[in-house]
Coordinates of C-alpha atoms and ligand atoms in Angstrom, one line a residue:
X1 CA 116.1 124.9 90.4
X2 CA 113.4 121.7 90.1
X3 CA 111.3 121.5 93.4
X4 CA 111.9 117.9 95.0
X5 CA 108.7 115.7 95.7
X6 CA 109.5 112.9 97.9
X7 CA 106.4 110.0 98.1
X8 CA 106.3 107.5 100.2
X9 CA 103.5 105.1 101.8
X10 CA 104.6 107.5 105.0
X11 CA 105.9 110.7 105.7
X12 CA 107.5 111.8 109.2
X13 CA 108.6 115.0 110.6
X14 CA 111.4 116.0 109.4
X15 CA 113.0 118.0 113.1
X16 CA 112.5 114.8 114.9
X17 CA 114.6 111.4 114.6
X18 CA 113.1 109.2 112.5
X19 CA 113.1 105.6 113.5
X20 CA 113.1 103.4 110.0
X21 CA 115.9 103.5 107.1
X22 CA 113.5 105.0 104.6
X23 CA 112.7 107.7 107.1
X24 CA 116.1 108.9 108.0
X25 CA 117.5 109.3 104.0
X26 CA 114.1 110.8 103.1
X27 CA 114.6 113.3 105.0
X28 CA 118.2 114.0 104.6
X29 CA 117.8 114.3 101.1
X30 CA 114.8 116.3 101.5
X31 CA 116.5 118.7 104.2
X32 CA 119.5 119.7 101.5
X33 CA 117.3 121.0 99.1
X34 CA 113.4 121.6 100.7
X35 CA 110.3 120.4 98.9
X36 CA 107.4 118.3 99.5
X37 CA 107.0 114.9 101.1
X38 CA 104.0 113.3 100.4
X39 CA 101.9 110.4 101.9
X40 CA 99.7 108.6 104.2
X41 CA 99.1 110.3 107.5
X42 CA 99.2 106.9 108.6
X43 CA 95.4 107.7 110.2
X44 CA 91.7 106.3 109.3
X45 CA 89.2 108.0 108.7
X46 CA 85.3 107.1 108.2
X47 CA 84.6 106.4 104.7
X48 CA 81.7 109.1 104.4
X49 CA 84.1 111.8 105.6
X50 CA 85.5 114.7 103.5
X51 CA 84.1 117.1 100.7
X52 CA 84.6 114.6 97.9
X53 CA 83.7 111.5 99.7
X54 CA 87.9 111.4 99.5
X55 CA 90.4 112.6 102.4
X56 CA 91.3 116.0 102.1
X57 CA 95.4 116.7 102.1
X58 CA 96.3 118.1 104.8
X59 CA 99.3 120.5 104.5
X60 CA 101.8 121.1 107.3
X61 CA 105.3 123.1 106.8
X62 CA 108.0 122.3 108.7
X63 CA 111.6 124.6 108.0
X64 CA 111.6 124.4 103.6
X65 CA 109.9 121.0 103.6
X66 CA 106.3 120.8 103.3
X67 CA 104.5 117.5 104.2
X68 CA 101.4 116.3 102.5
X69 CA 99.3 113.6 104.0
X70 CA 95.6 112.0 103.7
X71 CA 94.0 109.6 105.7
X72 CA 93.0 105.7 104.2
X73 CA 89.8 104.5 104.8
X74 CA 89.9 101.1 107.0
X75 CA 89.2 99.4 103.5
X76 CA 92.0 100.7 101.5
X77 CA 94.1 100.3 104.6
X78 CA 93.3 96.9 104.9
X79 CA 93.9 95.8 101.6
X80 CA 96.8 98.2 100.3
X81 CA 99.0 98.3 103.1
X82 CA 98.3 94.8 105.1
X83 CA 96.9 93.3 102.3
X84 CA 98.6 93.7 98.9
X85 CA 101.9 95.3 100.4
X86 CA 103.0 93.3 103.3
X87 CA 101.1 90.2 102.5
X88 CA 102.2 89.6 98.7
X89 CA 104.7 92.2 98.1
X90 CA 107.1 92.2 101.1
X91 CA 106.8 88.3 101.3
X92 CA 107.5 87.5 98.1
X93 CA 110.2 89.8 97.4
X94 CA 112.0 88.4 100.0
X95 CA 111.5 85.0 98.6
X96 CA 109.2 83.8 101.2
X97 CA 105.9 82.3 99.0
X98 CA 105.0 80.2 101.2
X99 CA 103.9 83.3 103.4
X100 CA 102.1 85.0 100.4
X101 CA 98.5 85.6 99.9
X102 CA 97.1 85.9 96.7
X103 CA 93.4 87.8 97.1
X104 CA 92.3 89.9 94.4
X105 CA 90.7 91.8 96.6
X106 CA 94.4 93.1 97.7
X107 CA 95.1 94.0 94.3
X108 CA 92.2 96.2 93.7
X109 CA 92.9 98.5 96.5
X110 CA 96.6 98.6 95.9
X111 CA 95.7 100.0 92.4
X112 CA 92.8 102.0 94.0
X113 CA 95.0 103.5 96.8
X114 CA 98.2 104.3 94.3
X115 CA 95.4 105.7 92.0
X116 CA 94.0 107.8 95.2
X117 CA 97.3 108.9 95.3
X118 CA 98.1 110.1 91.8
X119 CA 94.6 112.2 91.9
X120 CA 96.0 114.0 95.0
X121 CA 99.3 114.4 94.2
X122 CA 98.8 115.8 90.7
X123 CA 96.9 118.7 92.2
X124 CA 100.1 119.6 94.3
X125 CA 102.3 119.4 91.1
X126 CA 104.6 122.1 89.4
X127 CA 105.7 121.6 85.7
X128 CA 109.4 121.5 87.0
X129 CA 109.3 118.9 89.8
X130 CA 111.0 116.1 89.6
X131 CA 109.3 113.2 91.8
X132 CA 110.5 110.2 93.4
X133 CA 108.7 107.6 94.8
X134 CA 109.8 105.5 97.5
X135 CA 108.9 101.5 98.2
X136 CA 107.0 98.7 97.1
X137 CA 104.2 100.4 98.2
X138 CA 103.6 102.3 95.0
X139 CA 105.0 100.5 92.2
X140 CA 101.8 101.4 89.8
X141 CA 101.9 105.5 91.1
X142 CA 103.7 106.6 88.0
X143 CA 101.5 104.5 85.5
X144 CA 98.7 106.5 87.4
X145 CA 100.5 110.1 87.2
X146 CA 101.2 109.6 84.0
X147 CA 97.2 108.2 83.0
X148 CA 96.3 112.2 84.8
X149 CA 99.0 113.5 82.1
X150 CA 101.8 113.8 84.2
X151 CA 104.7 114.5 82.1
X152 CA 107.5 115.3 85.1
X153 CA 110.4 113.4 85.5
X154 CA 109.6 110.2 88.0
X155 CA 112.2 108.0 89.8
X156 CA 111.8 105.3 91.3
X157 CA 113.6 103.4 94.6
X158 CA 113.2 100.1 95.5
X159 CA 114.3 99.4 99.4
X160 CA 113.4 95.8 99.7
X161 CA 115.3 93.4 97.1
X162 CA 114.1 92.5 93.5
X163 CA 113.5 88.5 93.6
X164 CA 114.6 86.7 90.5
X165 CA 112.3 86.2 87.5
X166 CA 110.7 82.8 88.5
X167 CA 109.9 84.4 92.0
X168 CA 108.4 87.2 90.8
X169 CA 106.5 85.4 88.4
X170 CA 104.3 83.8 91.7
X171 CA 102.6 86.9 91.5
X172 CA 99.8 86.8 90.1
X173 CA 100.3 90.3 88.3
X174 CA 103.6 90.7 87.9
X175 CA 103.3 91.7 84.2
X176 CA 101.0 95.0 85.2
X177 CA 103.8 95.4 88.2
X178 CA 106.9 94.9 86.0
X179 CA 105.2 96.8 83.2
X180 CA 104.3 99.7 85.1
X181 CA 108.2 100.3 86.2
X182 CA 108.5 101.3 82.9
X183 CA 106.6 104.4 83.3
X184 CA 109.4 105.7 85.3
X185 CA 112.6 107.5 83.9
X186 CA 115.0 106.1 86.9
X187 CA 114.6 103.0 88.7
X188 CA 116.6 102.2 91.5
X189 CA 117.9 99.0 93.2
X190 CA 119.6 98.6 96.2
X191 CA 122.6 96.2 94.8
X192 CA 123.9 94.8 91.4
X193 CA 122.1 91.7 92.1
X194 CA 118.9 93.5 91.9
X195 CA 119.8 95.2 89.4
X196 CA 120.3 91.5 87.2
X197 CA 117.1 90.1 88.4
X198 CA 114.8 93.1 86.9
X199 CA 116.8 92.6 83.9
X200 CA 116.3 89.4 83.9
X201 CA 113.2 89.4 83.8
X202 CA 112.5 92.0 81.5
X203 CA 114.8 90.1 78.8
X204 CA 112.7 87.0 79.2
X205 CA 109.1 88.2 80.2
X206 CA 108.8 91.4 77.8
X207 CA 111.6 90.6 75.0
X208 CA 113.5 93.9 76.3
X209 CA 116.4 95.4 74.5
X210 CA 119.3 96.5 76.7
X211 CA 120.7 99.6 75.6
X212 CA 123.9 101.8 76.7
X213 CA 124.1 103.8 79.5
X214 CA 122.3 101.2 81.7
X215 CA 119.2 101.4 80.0
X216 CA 116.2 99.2 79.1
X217 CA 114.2 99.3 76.5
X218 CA 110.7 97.5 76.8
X219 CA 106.3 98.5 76.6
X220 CA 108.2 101.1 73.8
X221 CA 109.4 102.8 77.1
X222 CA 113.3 103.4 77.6
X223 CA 113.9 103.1 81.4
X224 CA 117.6 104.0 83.2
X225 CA 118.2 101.4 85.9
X226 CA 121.0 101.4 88.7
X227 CA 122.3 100.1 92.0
X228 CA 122.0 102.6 94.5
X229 CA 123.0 101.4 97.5
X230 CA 121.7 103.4 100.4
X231 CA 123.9 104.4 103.5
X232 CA 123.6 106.3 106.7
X233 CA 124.5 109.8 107.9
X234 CA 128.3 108.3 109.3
X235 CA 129.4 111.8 111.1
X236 CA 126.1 112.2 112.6
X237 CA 125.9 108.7 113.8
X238 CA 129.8 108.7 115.5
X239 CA 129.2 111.7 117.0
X240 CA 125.9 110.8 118.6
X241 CA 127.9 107.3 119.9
X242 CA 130.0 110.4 121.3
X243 CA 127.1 112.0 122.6
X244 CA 126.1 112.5 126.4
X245 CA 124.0 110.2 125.8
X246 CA 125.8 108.1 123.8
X247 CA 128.9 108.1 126.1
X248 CA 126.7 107.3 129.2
X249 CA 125.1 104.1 127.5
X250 CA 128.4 102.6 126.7
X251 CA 129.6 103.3 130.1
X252 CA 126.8 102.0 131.3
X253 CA 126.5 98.9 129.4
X254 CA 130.1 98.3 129.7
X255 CA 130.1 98.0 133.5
X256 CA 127.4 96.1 133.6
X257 CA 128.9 93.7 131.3
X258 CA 132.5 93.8 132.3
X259 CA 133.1 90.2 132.9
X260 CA 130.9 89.2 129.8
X261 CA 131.5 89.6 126.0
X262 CA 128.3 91.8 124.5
X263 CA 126.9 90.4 121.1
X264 CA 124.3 92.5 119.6
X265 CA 121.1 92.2 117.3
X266 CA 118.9 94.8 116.7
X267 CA 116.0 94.3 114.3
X268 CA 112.3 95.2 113.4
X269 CA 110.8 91.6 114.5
X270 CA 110.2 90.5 110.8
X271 CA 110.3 87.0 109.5
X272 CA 112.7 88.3 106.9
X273 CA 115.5 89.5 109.7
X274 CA 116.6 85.9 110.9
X275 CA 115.5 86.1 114.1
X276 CA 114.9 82.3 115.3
X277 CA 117.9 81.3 113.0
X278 CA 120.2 83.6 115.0
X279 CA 119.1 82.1 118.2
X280 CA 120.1 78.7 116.7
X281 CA 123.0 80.0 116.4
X282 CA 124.3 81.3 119.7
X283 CA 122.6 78.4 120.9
X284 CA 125.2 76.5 119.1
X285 CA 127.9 78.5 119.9
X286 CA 127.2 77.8 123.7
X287 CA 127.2 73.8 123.2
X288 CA 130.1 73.9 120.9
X289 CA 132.7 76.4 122.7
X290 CA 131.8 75.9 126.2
X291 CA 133.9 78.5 127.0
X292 CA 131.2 81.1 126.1
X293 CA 129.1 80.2 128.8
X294 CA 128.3 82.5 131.6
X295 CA 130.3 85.1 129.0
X296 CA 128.8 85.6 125.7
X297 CA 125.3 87.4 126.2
X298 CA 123.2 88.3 123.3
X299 CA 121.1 91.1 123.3
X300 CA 118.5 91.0 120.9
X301 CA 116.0 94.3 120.2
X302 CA 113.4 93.3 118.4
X303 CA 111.2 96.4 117.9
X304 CA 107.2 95.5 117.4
X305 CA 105.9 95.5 113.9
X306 CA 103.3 95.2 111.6
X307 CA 101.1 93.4 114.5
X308 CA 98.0 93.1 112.5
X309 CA 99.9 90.7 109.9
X310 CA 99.3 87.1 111.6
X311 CA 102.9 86.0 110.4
X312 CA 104.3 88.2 112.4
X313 CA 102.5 86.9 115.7
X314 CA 103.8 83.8 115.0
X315 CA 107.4 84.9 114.8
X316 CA 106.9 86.7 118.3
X317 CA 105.5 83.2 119.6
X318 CA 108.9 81.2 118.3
X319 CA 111.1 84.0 119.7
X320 CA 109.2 84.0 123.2
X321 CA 109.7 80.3 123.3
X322 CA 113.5 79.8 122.0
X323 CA 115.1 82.7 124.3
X324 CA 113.0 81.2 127.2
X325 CA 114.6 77.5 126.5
X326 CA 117.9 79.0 125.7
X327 CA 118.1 81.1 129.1
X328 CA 116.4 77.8 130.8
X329 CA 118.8 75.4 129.7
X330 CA 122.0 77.6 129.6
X331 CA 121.0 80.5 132.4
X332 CA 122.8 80.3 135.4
X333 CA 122.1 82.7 139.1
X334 CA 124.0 85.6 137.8
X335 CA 124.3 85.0 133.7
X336 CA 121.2 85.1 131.7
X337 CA 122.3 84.1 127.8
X338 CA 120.0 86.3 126.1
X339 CA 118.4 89.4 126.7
X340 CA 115.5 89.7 124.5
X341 CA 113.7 93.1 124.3
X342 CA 110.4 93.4 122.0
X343 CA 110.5 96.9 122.3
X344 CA 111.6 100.1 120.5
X345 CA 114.4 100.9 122.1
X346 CA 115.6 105.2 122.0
X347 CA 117.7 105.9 119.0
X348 CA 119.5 108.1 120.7
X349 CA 120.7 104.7 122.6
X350 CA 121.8 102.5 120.0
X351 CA 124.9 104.1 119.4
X352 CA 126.5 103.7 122.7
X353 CA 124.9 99.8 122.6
X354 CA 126.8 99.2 119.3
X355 CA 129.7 100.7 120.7
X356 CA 129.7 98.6 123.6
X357 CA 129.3 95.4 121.8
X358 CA 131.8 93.1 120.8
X359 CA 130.1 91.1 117.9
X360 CA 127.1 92.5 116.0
X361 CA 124.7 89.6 114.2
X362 CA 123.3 91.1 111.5
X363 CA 122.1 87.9 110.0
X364 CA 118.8 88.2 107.5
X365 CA 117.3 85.7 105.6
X366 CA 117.7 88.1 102.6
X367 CA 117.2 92.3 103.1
X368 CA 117.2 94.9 100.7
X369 CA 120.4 96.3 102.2
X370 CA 120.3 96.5 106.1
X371 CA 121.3 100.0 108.3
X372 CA 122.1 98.3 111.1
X373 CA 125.4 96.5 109.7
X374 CA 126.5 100.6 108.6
X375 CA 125.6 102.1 112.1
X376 CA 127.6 99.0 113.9
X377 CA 130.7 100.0 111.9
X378 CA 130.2 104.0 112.3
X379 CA 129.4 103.4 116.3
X380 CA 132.7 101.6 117.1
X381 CA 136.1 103.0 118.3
X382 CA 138.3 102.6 115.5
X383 CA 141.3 102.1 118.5
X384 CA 139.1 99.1 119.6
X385 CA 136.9 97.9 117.1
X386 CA 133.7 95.3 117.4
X387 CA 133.2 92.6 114.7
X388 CA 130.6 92.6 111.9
X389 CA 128.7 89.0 111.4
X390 CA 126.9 89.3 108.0
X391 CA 124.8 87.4 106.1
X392 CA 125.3 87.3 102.6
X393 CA 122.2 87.6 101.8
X394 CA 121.9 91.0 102.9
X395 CA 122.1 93.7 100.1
X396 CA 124.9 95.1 102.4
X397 CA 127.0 92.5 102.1
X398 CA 127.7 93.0 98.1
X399 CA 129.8 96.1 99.7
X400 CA 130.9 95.3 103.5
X401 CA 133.1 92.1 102.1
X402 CA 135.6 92.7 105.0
X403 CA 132.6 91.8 107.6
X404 CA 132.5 88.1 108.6
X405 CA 130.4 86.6 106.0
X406 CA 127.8 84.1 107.0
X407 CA 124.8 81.8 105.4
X408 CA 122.1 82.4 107.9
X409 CA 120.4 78.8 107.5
X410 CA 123.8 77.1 108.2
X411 CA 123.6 77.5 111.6
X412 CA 126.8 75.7 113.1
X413 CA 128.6 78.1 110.5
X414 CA 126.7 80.8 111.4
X415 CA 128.3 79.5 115.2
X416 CA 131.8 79.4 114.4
X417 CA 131.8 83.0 112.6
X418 CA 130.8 84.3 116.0
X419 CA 133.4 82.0 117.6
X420 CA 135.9 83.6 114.7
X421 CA 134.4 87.3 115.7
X422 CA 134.8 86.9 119.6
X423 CA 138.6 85.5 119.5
X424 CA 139.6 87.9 116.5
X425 CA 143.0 90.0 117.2
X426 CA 142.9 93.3 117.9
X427 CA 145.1 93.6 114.6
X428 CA 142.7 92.0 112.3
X429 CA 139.6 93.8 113.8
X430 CA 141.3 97.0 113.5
X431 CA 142.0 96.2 109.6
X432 CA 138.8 95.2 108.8
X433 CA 137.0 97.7 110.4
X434 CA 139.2 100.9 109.2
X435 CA 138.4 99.1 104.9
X436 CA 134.6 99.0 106.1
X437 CA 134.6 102.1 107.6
X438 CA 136.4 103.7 104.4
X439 CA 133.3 102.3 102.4
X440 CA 130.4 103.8 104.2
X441 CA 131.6 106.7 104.5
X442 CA 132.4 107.1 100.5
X443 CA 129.0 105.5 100.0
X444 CA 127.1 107.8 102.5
X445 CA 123.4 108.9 102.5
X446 CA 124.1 111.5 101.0
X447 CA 126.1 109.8 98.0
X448 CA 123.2 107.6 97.9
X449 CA 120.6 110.8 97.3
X450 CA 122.8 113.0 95.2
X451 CA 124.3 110.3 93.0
X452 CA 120.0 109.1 92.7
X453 CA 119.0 112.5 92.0
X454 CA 121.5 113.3 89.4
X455 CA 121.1 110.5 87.7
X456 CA 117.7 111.4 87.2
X457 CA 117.9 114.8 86.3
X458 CA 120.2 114.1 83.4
X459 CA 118.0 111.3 82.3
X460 CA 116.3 112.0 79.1
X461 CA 112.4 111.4 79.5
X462 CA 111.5 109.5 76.4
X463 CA 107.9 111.4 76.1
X464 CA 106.7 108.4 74.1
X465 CA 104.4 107.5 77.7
X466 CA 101.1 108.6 76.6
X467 CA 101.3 105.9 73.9
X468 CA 101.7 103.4 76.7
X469 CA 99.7 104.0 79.4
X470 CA 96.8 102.6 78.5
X471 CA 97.4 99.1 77.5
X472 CA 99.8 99.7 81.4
X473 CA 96.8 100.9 83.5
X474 CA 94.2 98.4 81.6
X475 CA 96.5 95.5 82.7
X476 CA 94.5 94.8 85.7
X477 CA 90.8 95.7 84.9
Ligands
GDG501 C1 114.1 98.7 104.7 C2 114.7 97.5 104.1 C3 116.8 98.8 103.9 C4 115.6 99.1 114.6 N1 115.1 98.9 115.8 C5 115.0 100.0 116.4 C6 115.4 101.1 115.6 N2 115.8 100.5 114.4 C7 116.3 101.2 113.3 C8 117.7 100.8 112.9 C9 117.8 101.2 111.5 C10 116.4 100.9 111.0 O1 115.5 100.9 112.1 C11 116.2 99.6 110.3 O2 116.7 99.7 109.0 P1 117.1 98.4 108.2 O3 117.8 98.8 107.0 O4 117.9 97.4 109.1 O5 115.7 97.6 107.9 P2 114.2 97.9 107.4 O6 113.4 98.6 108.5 O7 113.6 96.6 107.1 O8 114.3 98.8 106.1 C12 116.2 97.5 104.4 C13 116.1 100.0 104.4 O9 114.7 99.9 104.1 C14 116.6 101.3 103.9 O10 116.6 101.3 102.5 O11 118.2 98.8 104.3 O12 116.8 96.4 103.7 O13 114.1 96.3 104.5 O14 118.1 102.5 111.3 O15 118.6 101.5 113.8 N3 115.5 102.3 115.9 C15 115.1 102.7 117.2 N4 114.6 101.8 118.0 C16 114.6 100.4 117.8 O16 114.2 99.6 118.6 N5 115.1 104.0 117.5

């Protein structure tokens, strides 16, 4: 059997609960079958340091997965991860331009960094792996494999969502980005709409032919595209809600809040999760249906992220501000209206949090997917289920259409779902949860990795990438 290889901008340990979305399926998918994870150690390191002038791999084995990570020089760091990836990338793919910067200084070291990364990986490389690459991180990594003669079998998976044409077009090289997706055999989306956009932009940028069996024909490269929608491990997140732990955070939560109805965010603090737009919201909801106050209390987790990017400061300023009016204008001795937490809060605690919760707001401006909506659903008590408030502008939503549906920017909408959620019968809740919960448990985590990785292992590599690579890698010199 083909040895896995797993890349992604960073790897974690495999025995110990992983925190992100991309962390947790990684290694699931890694665990049921071993093999290497490779990436960034997520350390810097002096620029003079190592043999090479380069960072040595280190090599660490934990059970049958072996993890592969170098160190970044502050440079590369600077302008591949904060730079290029979450200052053009991660914006603009989540539609948000007017966040973008365009330096070409971001550019280089994205190419230099995925280059850095092809070099090392290829020494690591059998003949019979089959690689995939995770993230918007390393879009160019199989242009570079394959420039180092790389002829495995490379997929692709893309956990943030594909803009549409004209929005990726704002890119300044989204030809040499596009282009070098076709040096893959399997790229992945997370939803159908994805899956149009990169069509559509193939069809109009680069002429491409669509061919059967989803495939696309473009750069004389035939590439197999696909919605993949990613799920979560459901039986090991209902029994952790019926956990010690688990069971002692809902009791816990629920006696606290016995006279109150619980409504629940939990979110990185990104610009892309809705965060000030929710408050709205609930604000709303207070001076519409007075009979929420000193009742409905929102909890919002916002766990601290990329702190360095000076968006994200701002966000943490508007949050700080509108939960301290909120609780100011609506707080009373004994009822505060929102609990805000910047924090990371235990993952061992969410479960019994969701399951305590009557409502859960999972209410992006626009997300690849979304976990959180799929570990609400798996957390509740199917005897006595909570309401899902979803916007549809979360790749989730394409599958979870029994969830209350919301646009985000309409905020006294956005307040009358919740309304709808917190005087829902116990009839219809039941309903629509036992459909949702019937969904993510067919489209599991580990659907979502087998159905990827068979996919790719029956997909023909065309061979013809040689050819190609070069006019690919020169796109940006
Ligand atoms: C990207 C895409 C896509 C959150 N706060 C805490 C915490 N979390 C956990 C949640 C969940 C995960 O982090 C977040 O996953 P999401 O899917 O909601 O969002 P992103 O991090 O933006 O992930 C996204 C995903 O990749 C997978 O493809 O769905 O669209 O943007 O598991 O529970 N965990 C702990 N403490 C916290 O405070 N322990």
């Amino acid at each position: 059997m083909s040895r896995l290889v797993v890349v992604s901008n960073r790897t974690a340990d495999p025995r110990k609960a992983a925190a992100g979305g991309l962390a947790v399926a990684v290694k699931e998918s890694l665990q049921q079958t071993g093999g290497l994870w490779f990436g960034w150690s997520g350390k810097l390191r002096d620029s003079e340091s190592g043999t090479s002038g380069e960072s040595d791999i280190k090599l660490q084995t934990v059970g049958n997965v072996q993890l592969a990570t170098l160190d970044l020089t502050q440079e590369d760091h600077d302008t591949y991860y904060l730079g290029y990836s979450n200052k053009v990338l991660w914006p603009v793919f989540h539609y948000r331009l007017d966040l973008a910067n365009f330096n070409v200084r971001f550019a280089a070291g994205y190419r230099r960094v995925n280059q850095l990364f092809a070099r090392k990986l290829m020494s690591l490389l059998r003949p019979d792996d089959i690689i995939w690459v995770h993230d918007y991180h390393l879009i160019p990594l199989a242009t570079e494999l394959r420039a180092l003669g790389c002829g495995n079998r490379i997929g692709f998976f893309l956990h943030i969502p594909m803009p549409p044409p004209l929005i990726m077009a704002a890119i300044p090289e989204h030809e040499w980005l596009m282009r070098s997706l076709f040096d893959y055999d399997l790229v992945g989306f997370q939803s159908e709409a994805d899956v149009t956009h990169f069509a559509g932009y193939v069809e109009s940028e680069a002429k491409a032919d669509t061919l059967p069996g989803n495939r696309l024909r473009a750069f004389n490269r035939t590439l197999r595209v696909g919605a993949y929608p990613i799920g979560i491990d459901v039986d090991e997140f209902a029994s952790l809600a019926r956990s010690r732990d688990g069971v002692e955070m809902f009791g816990q939560i629920r006696e606290e809040y016995s006279r109150r109805r619980l409504l629940l965010g939990v979110d990185r603090l990104d610009y892309s999760k809705g965060l000030p737009q929710r408050v709205h919201a609930f604000r709303e909801l207070l001076a519409k249906y007075p009979e929420n106050r000193n009742s409905a209390t929102l909890i919002q987790i916002a766990s601290p992220s990329r702190e360095d990017v000076g968006a994200y400061d701002d966000l943490r300023v508007e949050m700080d501000s509108l939960c301290g009016a909120i609780n100011g204008d609506y707080g009373e001795l004994d009822w505060m209206p929102v609990r805000y937490i910047h924090r990371n809060v235990a993952r061992k605690k969410l479960p019994g949090l969701y399951r305590a919760s009557r409502v859960a707001l999972v209410t992006p401006l626009r997300d690849g997917m979304n976990l959180v909506a799929k570990e609400f659903i798996a957390a509740q008590d199917p005897s006595d289920p909570g309401v899902l408030v979803l916007s549809r502008f979360a790749g989730a939503a394409e599958q979870l259409k029994e969830a209350l549906l919301v646009n985000p920017y309409d905020t006294q909408g956005t307040a009358l779902a919740i309304q709808r959620a917190l005087t829902m019968s116990i009839e219809e809740r039941t309903a629509r949860h036992t459909a949702l919960m019937q969904r993510i448990r067919q489209f599991d985590v580990h659907w979502w990795s087998s159905s990827f990785l068979a996919d790719l292992s029956s997909t023909e590599s065309s061979g013809d990438f040689r050819a190609v690579v070069s006019s690919s890698a020169n796109l940006l010199n």
